[in-house]
JSON list of C-alpha atoms in Angstrom, two decimals:
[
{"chain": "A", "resi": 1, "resn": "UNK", "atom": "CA", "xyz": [4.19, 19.29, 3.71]},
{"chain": "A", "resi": 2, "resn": "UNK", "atom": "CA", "xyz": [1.50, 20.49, 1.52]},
{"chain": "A", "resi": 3, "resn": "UNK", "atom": "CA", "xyz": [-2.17, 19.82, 2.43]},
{"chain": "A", "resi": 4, "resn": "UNK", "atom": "CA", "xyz": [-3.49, 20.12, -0.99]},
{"chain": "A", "resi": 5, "resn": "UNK", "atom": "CA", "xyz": [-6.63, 17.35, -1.85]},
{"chain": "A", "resi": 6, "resn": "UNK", "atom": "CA", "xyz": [-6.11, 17.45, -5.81]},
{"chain": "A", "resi": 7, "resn": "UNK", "atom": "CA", "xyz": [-4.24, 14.42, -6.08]},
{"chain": "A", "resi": 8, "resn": "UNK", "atom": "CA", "xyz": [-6.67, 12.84, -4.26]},
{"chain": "A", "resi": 9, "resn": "UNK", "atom": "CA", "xyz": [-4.07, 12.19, -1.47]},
{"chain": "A", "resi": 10, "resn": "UNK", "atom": "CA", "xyz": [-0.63, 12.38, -2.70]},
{"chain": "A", "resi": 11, "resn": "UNK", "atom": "CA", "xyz": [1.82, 14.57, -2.45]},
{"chain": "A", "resi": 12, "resn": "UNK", "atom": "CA", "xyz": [3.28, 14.10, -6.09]},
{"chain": "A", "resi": 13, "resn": "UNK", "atom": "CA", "xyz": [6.21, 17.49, -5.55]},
{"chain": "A", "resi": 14, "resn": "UNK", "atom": "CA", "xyz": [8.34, 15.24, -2.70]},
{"chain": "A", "resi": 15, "resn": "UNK", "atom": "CA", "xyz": [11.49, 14.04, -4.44]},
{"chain": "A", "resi": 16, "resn": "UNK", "atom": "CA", "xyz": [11.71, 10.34, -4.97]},
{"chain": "A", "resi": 17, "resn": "UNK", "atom": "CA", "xyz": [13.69, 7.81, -3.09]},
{"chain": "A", "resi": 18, "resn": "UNK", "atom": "CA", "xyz": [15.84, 6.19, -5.25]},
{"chain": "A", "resi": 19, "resn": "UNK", "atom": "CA", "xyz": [14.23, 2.70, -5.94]},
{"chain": "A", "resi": 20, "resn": "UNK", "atom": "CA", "xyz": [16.23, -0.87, -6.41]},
{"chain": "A", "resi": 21, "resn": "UNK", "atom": "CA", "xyz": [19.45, -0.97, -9.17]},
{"chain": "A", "resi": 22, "resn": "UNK", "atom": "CA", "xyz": [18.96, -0.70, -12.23]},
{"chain": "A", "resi": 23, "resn": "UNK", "atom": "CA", "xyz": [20.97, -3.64, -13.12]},
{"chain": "A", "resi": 24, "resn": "UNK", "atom": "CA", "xyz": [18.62, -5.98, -10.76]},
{"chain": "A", "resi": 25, "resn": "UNK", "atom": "CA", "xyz": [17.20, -9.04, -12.64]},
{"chain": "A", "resi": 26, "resn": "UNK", "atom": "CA", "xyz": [13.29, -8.41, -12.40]},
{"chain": "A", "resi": 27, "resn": "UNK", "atom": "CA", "xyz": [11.14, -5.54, -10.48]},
{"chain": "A", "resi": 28, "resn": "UNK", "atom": "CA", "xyz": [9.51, -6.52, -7.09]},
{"chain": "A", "resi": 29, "resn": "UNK", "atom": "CA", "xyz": [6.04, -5.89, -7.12]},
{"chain": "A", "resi": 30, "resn": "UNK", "atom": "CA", "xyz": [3.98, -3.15, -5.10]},
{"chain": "A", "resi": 31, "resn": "UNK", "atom": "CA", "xyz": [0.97, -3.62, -5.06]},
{"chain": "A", "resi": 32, "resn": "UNK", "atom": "CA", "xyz": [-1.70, -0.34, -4.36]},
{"chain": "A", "resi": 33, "resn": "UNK", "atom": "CA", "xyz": [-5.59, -1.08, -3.34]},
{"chain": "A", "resi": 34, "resn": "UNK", "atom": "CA", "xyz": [-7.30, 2.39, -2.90]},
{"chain": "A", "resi": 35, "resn": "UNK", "atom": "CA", "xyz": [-10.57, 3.54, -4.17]},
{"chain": "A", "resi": 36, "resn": "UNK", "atom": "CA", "xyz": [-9.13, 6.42, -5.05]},
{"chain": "A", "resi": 37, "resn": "UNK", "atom": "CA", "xyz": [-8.42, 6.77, -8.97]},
{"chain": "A", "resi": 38, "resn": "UNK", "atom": "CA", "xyz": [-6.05, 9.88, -9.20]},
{"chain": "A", "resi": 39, "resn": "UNK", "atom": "CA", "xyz": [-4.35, 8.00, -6.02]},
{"chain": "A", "resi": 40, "resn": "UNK", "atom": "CA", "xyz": [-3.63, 4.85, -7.73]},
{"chain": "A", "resi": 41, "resn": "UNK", "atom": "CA", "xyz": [-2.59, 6.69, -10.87]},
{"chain": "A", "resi": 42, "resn": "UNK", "atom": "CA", "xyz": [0.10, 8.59, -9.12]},
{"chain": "A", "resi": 43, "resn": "UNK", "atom": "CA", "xyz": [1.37, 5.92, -6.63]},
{"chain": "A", "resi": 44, "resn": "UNK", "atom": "CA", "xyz": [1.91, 3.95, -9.63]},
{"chain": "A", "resi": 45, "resn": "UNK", "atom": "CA", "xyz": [3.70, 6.38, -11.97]},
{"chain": "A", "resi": 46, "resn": "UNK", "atom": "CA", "xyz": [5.88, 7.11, -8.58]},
{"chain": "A", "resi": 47, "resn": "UNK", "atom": "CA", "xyz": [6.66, 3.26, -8.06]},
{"chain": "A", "resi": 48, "resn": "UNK", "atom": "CA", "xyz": [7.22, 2.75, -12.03]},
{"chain": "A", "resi": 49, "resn": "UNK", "atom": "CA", "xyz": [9.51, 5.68, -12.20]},
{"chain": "A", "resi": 50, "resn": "UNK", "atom": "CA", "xyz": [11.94, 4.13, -9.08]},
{"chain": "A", "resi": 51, "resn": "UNK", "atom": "CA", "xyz": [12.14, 0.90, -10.90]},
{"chain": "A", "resi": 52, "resn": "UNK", "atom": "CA", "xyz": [9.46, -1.18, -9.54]},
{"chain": "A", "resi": 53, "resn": "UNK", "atom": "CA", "xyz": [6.47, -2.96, -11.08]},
{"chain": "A", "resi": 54, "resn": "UNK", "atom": "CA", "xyz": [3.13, -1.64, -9.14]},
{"chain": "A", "resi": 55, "resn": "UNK", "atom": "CA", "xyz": [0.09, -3.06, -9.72]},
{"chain": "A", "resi": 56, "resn": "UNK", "atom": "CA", "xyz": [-3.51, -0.91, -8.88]},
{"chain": "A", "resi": 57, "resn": "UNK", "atom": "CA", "xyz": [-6.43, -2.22, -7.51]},
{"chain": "A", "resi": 58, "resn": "UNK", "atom": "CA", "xyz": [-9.63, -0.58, -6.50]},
{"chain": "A", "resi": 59, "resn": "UNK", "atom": "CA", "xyz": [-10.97, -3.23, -4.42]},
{"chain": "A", "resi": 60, "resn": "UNK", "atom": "CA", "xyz": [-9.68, -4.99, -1.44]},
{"chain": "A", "resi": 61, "resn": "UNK", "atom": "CA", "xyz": [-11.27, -8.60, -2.95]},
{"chain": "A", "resi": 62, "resn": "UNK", "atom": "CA", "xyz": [-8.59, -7.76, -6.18]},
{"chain": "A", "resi": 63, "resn": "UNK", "atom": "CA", "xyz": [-5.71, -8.72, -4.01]},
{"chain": "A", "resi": 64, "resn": "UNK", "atom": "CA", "xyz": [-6.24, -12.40, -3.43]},
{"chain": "A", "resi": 65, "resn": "UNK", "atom": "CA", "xyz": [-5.65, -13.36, -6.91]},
{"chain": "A", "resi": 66, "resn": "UNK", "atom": "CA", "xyz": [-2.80, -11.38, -7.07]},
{"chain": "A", "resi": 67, "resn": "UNK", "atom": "CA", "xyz": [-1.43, -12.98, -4.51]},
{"chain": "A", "resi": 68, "resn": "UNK", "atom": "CA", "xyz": [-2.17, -16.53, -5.45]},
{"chain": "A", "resi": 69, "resn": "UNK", "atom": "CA", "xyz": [0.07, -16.05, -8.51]},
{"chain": "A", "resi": 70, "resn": "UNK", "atom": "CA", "xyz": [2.65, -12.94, -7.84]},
{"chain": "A", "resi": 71, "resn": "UNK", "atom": "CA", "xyz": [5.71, -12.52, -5.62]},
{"chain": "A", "resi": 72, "resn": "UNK", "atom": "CA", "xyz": [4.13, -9.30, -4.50]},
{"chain": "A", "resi": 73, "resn": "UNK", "atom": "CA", "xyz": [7.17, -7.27, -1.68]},
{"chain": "A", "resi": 74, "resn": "UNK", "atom": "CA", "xyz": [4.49, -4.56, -0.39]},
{"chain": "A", "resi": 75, "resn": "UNK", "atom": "CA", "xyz": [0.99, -3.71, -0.29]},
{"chain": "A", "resi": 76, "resn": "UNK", "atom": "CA", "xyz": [-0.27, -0.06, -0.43]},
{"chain": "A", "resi": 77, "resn": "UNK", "atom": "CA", "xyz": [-3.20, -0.30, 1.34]},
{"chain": "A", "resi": 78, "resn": "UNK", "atom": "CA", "xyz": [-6.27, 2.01, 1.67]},
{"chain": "A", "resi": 79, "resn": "UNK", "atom": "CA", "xyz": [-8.88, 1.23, 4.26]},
{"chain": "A", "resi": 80, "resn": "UNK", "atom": "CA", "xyz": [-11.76, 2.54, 3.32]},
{"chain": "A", "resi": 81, "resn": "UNK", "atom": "CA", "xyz": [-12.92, 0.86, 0.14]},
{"chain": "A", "resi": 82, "resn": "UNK", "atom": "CA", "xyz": [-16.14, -0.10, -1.20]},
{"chain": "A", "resi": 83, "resn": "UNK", "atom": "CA", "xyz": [-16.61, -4.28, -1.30]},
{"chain": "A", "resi": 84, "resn": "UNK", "atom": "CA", "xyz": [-13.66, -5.45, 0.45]},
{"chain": "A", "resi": 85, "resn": "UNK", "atom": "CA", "xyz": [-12.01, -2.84, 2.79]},
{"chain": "A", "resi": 86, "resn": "UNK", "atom": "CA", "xyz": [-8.73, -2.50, 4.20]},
{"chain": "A", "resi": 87, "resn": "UNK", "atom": "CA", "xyz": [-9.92, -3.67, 7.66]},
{"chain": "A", "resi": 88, "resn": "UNK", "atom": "CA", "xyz": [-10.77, -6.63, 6.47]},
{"chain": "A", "resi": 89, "resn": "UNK", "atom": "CA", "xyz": [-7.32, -7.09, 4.39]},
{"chain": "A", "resi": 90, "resn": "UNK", "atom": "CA", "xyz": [-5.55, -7.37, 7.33]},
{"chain": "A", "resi": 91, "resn": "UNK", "atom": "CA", "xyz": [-7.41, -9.58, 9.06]},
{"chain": "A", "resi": 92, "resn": "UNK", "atom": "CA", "xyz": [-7.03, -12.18, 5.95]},
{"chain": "A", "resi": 93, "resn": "UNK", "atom": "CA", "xyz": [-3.06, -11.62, 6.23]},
{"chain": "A", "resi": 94, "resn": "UNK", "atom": "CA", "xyz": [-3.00, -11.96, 9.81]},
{"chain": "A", "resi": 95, "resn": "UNK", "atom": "CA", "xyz": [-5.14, -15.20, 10.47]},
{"chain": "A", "resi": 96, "resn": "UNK", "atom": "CA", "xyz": [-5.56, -17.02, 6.88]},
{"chain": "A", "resi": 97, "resn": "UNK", "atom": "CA", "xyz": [-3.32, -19.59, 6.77]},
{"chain": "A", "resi": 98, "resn": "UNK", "atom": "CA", "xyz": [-2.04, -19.20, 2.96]},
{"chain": "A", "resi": 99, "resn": "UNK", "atom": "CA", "xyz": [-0.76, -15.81, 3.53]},
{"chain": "A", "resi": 100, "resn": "UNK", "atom": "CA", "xyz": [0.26, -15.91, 7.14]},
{"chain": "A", "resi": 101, "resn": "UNK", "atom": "CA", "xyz": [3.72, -16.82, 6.33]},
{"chain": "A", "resi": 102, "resn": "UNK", "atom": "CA", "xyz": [4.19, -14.62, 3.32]},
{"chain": "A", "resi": 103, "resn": "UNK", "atom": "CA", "xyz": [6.79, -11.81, 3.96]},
{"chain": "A", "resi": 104, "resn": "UNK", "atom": "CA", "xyz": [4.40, -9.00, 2.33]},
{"chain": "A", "resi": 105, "resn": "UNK", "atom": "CA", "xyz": [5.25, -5.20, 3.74]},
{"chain": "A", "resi": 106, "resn": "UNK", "atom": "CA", "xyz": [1.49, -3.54, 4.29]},
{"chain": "A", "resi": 107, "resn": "UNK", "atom": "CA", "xyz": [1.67, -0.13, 4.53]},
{"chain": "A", "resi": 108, "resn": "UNK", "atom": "CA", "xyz": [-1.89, 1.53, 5.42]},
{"chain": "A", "resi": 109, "resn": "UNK", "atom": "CA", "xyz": [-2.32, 5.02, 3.53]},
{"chain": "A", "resi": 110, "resn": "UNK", "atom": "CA", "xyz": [-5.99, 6.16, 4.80]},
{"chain": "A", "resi": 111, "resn": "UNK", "atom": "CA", "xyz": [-7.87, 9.16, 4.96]},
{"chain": "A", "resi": 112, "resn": "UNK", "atom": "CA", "xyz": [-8.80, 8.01, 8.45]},
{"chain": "A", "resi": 113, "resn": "UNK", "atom": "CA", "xyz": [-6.04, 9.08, 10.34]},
{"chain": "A", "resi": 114, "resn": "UNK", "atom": "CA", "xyz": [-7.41, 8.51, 14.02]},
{"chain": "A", "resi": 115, "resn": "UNK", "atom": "CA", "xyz": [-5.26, 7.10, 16.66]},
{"chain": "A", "resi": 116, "resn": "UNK", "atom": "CA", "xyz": [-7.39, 3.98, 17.42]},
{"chain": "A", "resi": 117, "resn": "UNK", "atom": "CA", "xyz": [-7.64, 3.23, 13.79]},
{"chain": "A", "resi": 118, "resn": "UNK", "atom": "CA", "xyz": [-2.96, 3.69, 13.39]},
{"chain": "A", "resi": 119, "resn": "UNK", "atom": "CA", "xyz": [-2.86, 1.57, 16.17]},
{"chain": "A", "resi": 120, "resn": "UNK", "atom": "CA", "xyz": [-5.18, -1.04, 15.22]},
{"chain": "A", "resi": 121, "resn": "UNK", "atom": "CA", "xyz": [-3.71, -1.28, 11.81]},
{"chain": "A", "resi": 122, "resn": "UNK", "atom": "CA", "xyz": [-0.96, -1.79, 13.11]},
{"chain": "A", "resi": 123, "resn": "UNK", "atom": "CA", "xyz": [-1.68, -4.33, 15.86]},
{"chain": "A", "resi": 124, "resn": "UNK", "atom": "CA", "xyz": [-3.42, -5.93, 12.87]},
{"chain": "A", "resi": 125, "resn": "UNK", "atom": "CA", "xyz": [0.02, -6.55, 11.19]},
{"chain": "A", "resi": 126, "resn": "UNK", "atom": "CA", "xyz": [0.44, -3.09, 9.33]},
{"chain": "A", "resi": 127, "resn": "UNK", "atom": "CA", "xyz": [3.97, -2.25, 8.86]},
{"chain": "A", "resi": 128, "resn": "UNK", "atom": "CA", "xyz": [3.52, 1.11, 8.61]},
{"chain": "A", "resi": 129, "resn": "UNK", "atom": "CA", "xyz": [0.44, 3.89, 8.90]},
{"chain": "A", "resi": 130, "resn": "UNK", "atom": "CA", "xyz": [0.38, 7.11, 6.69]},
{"chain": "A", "resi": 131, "resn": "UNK", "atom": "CA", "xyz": [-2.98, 9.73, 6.64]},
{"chain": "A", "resi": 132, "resn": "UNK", "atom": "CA", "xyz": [-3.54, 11.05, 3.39]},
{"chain": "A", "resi": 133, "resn": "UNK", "atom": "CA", "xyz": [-1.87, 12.91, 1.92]},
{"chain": "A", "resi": 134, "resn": "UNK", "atom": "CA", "xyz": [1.40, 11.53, 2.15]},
{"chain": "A", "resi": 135, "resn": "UNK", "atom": "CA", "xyz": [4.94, 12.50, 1.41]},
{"chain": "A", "resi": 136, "resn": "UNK", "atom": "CA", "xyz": [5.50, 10.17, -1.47]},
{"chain": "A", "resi": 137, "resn": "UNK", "atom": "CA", "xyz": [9.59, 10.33, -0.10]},
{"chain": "A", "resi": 138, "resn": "UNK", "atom": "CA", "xyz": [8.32, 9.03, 3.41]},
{"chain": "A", "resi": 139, "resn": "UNK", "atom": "CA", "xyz": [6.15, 6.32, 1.53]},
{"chain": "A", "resi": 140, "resn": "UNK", "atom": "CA", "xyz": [9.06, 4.98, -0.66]},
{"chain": "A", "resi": 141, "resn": "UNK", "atom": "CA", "xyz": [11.36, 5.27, 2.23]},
{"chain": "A", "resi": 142, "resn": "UNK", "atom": "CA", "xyz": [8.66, 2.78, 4.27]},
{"chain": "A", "resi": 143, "resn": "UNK", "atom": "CA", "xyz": [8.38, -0.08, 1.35]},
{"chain": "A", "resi": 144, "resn": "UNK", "atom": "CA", "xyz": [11.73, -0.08, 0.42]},
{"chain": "A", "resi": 145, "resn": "UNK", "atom": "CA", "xyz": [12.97, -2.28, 2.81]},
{"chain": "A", "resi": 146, "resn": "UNK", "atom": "CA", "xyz": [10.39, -4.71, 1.06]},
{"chain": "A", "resi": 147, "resn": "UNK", "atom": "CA", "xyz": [12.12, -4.06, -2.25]},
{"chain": "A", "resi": 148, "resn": "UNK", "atom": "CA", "xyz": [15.72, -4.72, -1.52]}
]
């Protein structure tokens, strides 16, 4: 897997995973909070392209709204953001009330690729951890079972 920082953390060469049917009624919605622009711009193209509606966000206090009024399947979250972070993301889907029960996939993509922060992410209620840059096949291949 290339290394290469230029698109700000994505590996845009990795072939796609082929996203939901075409003939399905309405796109499920992936939503991406990074900081990051050039990372939201490509995660979004990449999620558009398989067939799915992906919505960008640059802060972590964008996603509440969202959530209030979408069906939103996954959640492309960065950790380190300005205003509301990833960190505390997960806590609000873990222990408020209103999103507890809500069957949203998080998958943490984060520069900060420690082993105490993976596995608090994911006792926090991450699905799945990736450390930028990541294999945008490996990425699709983790939210898709959010999608079908």
């Amino acid at each position: 897997m290339s290394r290469s920082r230029s698109s700000g953390g994505v590996d845009p060469r990795k072939p796609p995973t082929p996203g939901p049917a075409s003939g399905s009624s309405s796109p499920r919605i992936v939503l991406i909070a990074d900081d990051d622009q050039t990372t939201r711009i490509v995660l979004q193209r990449f999620f558009t392209k398989l067939g799915w509606l992906a919505l960008p966000v640059d802060d972590g206090g964008e996603i509440w709204p969202i959530l209030e009024r979408e069906d939103v399947a996954a959640l492309v979250l960065d950790l380190n953001m300005p205003g509301v972070n990833g960190w505390e993301v997960l806590r609000r889907l873990r222990d408020d009330f209103r999103y507890r029960g809500r069957a949203v996939r998080v998958i943490v993509l984060s520069a900060q690729a420690d082993p105490e922060s993976r596995d608090f992410a994911l006792e926090l209620g991450a699905a799945q951890f990736f450390s930028k840059p990541v294999d945008l096949g490996e990425l699709s291949r983790a939210v898709l079972p959010a999608l079908s």
